[in-house]
Short mmCIF file of C-alpha atoms in Angstrom, two decimals:
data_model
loop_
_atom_site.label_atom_id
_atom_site.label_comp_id
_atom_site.label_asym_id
_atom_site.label_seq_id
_atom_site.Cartn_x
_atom_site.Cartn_y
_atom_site.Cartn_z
CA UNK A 158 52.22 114.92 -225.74
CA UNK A 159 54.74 113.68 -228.52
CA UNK A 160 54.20 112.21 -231.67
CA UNK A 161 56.72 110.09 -233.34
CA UNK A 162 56.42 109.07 -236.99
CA UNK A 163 58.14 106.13 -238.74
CA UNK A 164 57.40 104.16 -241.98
CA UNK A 165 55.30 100.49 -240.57
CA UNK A 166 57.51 98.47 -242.69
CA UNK A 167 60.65 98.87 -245.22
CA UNK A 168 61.91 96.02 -247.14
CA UNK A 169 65.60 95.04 -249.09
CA UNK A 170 67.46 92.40 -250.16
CA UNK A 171 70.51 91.45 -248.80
CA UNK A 172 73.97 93.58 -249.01
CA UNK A 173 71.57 96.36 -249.57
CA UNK A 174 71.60 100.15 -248.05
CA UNK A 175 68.15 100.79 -245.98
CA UNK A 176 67.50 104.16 -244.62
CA UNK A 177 64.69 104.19 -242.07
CA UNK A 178 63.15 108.10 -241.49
CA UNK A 179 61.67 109.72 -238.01
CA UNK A 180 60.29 112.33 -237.23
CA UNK A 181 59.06 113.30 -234.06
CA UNK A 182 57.12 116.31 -232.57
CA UNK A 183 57.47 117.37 -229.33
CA UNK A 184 57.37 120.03 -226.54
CA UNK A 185 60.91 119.62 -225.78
CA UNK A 186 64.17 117.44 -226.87
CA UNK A 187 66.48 116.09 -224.79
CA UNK A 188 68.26 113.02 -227.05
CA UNK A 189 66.79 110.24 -229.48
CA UNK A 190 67.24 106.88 -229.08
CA UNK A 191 67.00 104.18 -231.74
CA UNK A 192 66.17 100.18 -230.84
CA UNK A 193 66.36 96.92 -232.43
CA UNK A 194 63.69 94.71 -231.53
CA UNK A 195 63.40 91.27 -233.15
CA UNK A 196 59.96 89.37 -232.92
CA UNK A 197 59.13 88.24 -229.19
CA UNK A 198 62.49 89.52 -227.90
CA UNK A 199 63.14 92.77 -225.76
CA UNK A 200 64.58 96.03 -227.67
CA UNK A 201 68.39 96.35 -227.81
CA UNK A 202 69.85 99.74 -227.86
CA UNK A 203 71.64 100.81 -231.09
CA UNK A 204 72.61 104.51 -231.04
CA UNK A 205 71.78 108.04 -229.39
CA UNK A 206 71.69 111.33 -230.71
CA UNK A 207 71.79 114.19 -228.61
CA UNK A 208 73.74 116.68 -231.35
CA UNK A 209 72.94 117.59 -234.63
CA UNK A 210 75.08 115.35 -236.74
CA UNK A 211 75.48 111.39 -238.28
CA UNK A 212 76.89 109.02 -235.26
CA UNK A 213 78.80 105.81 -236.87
CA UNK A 214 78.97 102.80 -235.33
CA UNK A 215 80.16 99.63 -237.85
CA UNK A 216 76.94 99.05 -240.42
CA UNK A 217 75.08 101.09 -238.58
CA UNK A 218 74.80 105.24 -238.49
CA UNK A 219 72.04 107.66 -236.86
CA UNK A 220 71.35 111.05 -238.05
CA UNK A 221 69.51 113.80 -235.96
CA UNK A 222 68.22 117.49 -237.04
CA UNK A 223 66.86 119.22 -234.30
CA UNK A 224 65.88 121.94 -236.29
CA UNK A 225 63.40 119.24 -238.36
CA UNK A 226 62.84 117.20 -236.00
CA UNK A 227 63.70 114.60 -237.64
CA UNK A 228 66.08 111.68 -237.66
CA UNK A 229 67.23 108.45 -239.79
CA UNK A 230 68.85 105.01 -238.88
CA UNK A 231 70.91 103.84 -242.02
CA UNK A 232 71.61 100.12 -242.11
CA UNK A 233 74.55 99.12 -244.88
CA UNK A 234 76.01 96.06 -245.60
CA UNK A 235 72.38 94.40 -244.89
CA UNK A 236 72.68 90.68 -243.26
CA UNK A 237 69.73 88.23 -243.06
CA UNK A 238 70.17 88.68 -238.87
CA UNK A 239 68.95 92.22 -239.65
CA UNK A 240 65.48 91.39 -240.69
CA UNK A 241 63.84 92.98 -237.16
CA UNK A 242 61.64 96.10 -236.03
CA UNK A 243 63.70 99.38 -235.37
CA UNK A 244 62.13 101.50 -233.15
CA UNK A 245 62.77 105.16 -232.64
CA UNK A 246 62.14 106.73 -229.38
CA UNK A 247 62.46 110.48 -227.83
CA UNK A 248 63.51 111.91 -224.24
CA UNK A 249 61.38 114.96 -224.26
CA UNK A 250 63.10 116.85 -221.49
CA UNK A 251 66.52 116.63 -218.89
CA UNK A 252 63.74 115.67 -216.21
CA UNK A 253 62.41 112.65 -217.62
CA UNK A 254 65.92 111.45 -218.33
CA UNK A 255 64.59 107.40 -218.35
CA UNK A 256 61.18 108.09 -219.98
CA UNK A 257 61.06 107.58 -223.38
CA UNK A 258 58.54 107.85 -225.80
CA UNK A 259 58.60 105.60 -228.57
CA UNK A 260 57.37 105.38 -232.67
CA UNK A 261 55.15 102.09 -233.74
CA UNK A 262 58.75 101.04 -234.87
CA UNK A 263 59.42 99.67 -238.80
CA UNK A 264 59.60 96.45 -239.77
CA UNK A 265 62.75 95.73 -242.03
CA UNK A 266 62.27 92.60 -244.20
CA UNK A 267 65.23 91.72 -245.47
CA UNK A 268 65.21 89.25 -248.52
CA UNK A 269 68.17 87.13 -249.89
CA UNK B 92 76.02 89.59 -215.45
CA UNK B 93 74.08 92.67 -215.71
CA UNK B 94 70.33 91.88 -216.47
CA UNK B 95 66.68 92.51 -215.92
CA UNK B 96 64.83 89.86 -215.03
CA UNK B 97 60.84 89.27 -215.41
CA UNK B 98 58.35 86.72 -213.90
CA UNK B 99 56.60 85.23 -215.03
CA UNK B 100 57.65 85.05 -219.13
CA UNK B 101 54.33 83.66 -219.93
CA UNK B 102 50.62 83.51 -218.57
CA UNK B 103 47.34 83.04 -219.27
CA UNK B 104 44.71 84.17 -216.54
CA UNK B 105 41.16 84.79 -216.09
CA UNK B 106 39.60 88.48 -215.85
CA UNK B 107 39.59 89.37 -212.08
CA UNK B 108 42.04 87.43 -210.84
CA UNK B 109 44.67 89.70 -209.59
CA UNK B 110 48.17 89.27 -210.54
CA UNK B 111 51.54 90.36 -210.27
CA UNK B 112 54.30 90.86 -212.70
CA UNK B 113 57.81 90.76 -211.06
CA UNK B 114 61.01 92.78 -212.23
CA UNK B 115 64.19 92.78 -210.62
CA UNK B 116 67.42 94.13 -211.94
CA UNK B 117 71.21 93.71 -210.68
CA UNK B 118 72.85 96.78 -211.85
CA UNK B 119 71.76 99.17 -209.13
CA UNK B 120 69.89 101.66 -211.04
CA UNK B 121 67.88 104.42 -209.64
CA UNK B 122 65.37 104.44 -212.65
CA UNK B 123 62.65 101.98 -213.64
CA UNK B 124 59.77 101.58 -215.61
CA UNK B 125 57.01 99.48 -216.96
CA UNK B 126 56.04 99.40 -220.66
CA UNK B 127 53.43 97.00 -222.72
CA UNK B 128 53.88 96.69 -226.45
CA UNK B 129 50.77 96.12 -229.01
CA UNK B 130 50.58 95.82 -232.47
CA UNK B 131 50.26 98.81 -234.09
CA UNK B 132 51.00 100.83 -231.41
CA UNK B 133 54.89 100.44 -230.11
CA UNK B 134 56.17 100.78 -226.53
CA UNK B 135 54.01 102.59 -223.81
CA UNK B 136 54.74 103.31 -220.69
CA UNK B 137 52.43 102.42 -217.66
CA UNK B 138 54.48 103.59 -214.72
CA UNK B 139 58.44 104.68 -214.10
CA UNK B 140 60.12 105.12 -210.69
CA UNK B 141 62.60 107.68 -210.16
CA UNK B 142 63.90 105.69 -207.17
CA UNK B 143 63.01 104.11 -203.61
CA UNK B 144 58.83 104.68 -202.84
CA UNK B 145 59.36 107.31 -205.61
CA UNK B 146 56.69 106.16 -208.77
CA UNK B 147 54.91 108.20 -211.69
CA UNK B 148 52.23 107.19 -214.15
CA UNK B 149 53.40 106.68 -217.85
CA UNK B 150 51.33 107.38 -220.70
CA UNK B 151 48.97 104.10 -219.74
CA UNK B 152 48.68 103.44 -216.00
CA UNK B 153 44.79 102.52 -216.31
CA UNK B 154 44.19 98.98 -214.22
CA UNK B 155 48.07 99.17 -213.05
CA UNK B 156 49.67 99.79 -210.08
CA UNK B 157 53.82 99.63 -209.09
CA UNK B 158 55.50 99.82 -205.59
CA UNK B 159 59.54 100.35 -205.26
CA UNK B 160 60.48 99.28 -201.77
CA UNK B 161 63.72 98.25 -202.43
CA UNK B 162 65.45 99.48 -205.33
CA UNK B 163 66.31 96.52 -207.44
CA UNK B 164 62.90 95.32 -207.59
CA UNK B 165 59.38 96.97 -209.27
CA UNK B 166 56.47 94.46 -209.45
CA UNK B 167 53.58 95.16 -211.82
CA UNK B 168 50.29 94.47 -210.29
CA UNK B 169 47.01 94.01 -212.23
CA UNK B 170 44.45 93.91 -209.78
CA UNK B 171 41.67 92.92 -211.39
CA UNK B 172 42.63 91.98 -215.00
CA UNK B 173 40.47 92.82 -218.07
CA UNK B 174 41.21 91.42 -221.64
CA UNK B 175 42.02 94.59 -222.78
CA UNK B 176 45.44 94.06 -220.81
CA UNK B 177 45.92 91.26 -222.61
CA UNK B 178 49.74 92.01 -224.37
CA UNK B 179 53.58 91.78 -224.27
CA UNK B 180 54.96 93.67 -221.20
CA UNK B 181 58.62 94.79 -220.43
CA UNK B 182 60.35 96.07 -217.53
CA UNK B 183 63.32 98.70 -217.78
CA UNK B 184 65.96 100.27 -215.84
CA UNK B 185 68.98 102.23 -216.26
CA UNK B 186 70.78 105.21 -214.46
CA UNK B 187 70.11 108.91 -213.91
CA UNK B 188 72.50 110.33 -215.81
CA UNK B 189 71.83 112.85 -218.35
CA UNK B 190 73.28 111.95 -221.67
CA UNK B 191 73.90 108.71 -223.30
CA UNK B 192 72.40 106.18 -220.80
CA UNK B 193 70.89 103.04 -222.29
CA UNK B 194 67.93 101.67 -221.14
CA UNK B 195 68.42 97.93 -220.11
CA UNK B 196 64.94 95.71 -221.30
CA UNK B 197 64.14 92.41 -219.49
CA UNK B 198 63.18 89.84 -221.67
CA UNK B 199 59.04 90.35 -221.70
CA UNK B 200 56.32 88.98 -220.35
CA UNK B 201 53.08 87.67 -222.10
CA UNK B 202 49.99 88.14 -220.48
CA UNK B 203 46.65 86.57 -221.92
CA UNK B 204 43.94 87.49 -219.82
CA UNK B 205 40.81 85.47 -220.86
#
C-alpha cells in the first residue's frame, strides 16, 4: 500500500507565503497530483508533477523529489478565497493511470 | 459543458434499504471511479472502471457494488446500507492517457444512513 503524509492544518494571514510539505511512500511512482478542495465542494485540480523539479503556475508552484519522496505546494500572494483543504495525491504505477491515492489533505486557514 | 454529474446531492436513509448513487459524465472518458471522503481520513476509493463491464475494487469496496454498461454512466449501489457508510461520496472520471490527465470530480453526494 502507500502512505501519504501531510501537515492536518497550516495557518497565515493574508499576502503571506504558505508552503504545504508531502511526503509519500510507495511501491512505485508514476506522477503526483495536488487538489484544492473547499468545505462541501468537490476537489479541483491544481498541478502535476511527474519530473523532478518546481512547476509554476501564477501564485501557485509544486515541487517533487523522487529521490525523497517528497513534494510541496507553495501558495504566495495568499487571498482570503484561499482558505481551503489541499490535498496531495499519488499515481503509484503507469497501470493505474486514474487511481489515485490521496493524503488526509491540510487545512489552510488563512486570516486577514 | 464538460461535467460529472451525481444523484442524488443529498440523502438521508434507513439501514437496509438499498440504494443507488448515480454518476454520469459527458466527456467520454474511458476511466471512472468512486471515492467517499471522512474526516480524518481524505479520499478513498471504493471501486474504478477501466472502461465498458470493465470494474476493480479501490482501497474500500466493503458494502459497494458498481456496474459500467454504458460508458458515460457508473451508479454506486449500497445494497443494504449500514451507518458506517454514512459520508460524503464523489464520482470521477477522466482519460487513459499517461501523463498529465486531470481527474474531473462531480459535485458530491451526502449520504446519512440512520
Amino acid at each position: 500500500g502507500q502512505n501519504i503524509d501531510q501537515p492536518t492544518e497550516m495557518t497565515a494571514t493574508e499576502g503571506a507565503i504558505v508552503q504545504i510539505n508531502c511526503t509519500y511512500q510507495t511501491s512505485g511512482f508514476n506522477g503526483l497530483f495536488w487538489y484544492q478542495q473547499h468545505a462541501g465542494e468537490a476537489p479541483t485540480f491544481l498541478s502535476y508533477n511527474v519530473l523532478d523539479g518546481l512547476e509554476e503556475k501564477g501564485r501557485f508552484s509544486s515541487f517533487l523529489s523522487r529521490s525523497k519522496g517528497y513534494s510541496y505546494l507553495l501558495l504566495k500572494e495568499l487571498q482570503m478565497k484561499d482558505s481551503a483543504s489541499y490535498l496531495c495525491a499519488v499515481r503509484e504505477t503507469t497501470d493505474s493511470w486514474g487511481k489515485l491515492q490521496f493524503g488526509a489533505g491540510t487545512q489552510v486557514v488563512v486570516t486577514p | 459543458e464538460a461535467q460529472v454529474t451525481q444523484n442524488p446531492r443529498y440523502l438521508i436513509t434507513v439501514t437496509g434499504k438499498k440504494l443507488t448513487v448515480t454518476c454520469s459524465q459527458n466527456m467520454n472518458h474511458e476511466y471512472m471511479s468512486w471515492y467517499r471522503q471522512d474526516p480524518g481520513l481524505g479520499l478513498r476509493q471504493i471501486y474504478y472502471s477501466m472502461n465498458v463491464e470493465v470494474t476493480d475494487k479501490g482501497d474500500v469496496p466493503e458494502g459497494y457494488k458498481v456496474s459500467r454498461k454504458e460508458k458515460r454512466n457508473f451508479p454506486l449501489i449500497l445494497e443494504s446500507p449500514s451507518p458506517n457508510q454514512t459520508s460524503l461520496y464523489f464520482c470521477a472520471s477522466s482519460f487513459r492517457q499517461n501523463s498529465g490527465n486531470t481527474i474531473y470530480f462531480g459535485e458530491g453526494s451526502w449520504l446519512t444512513v440512520v
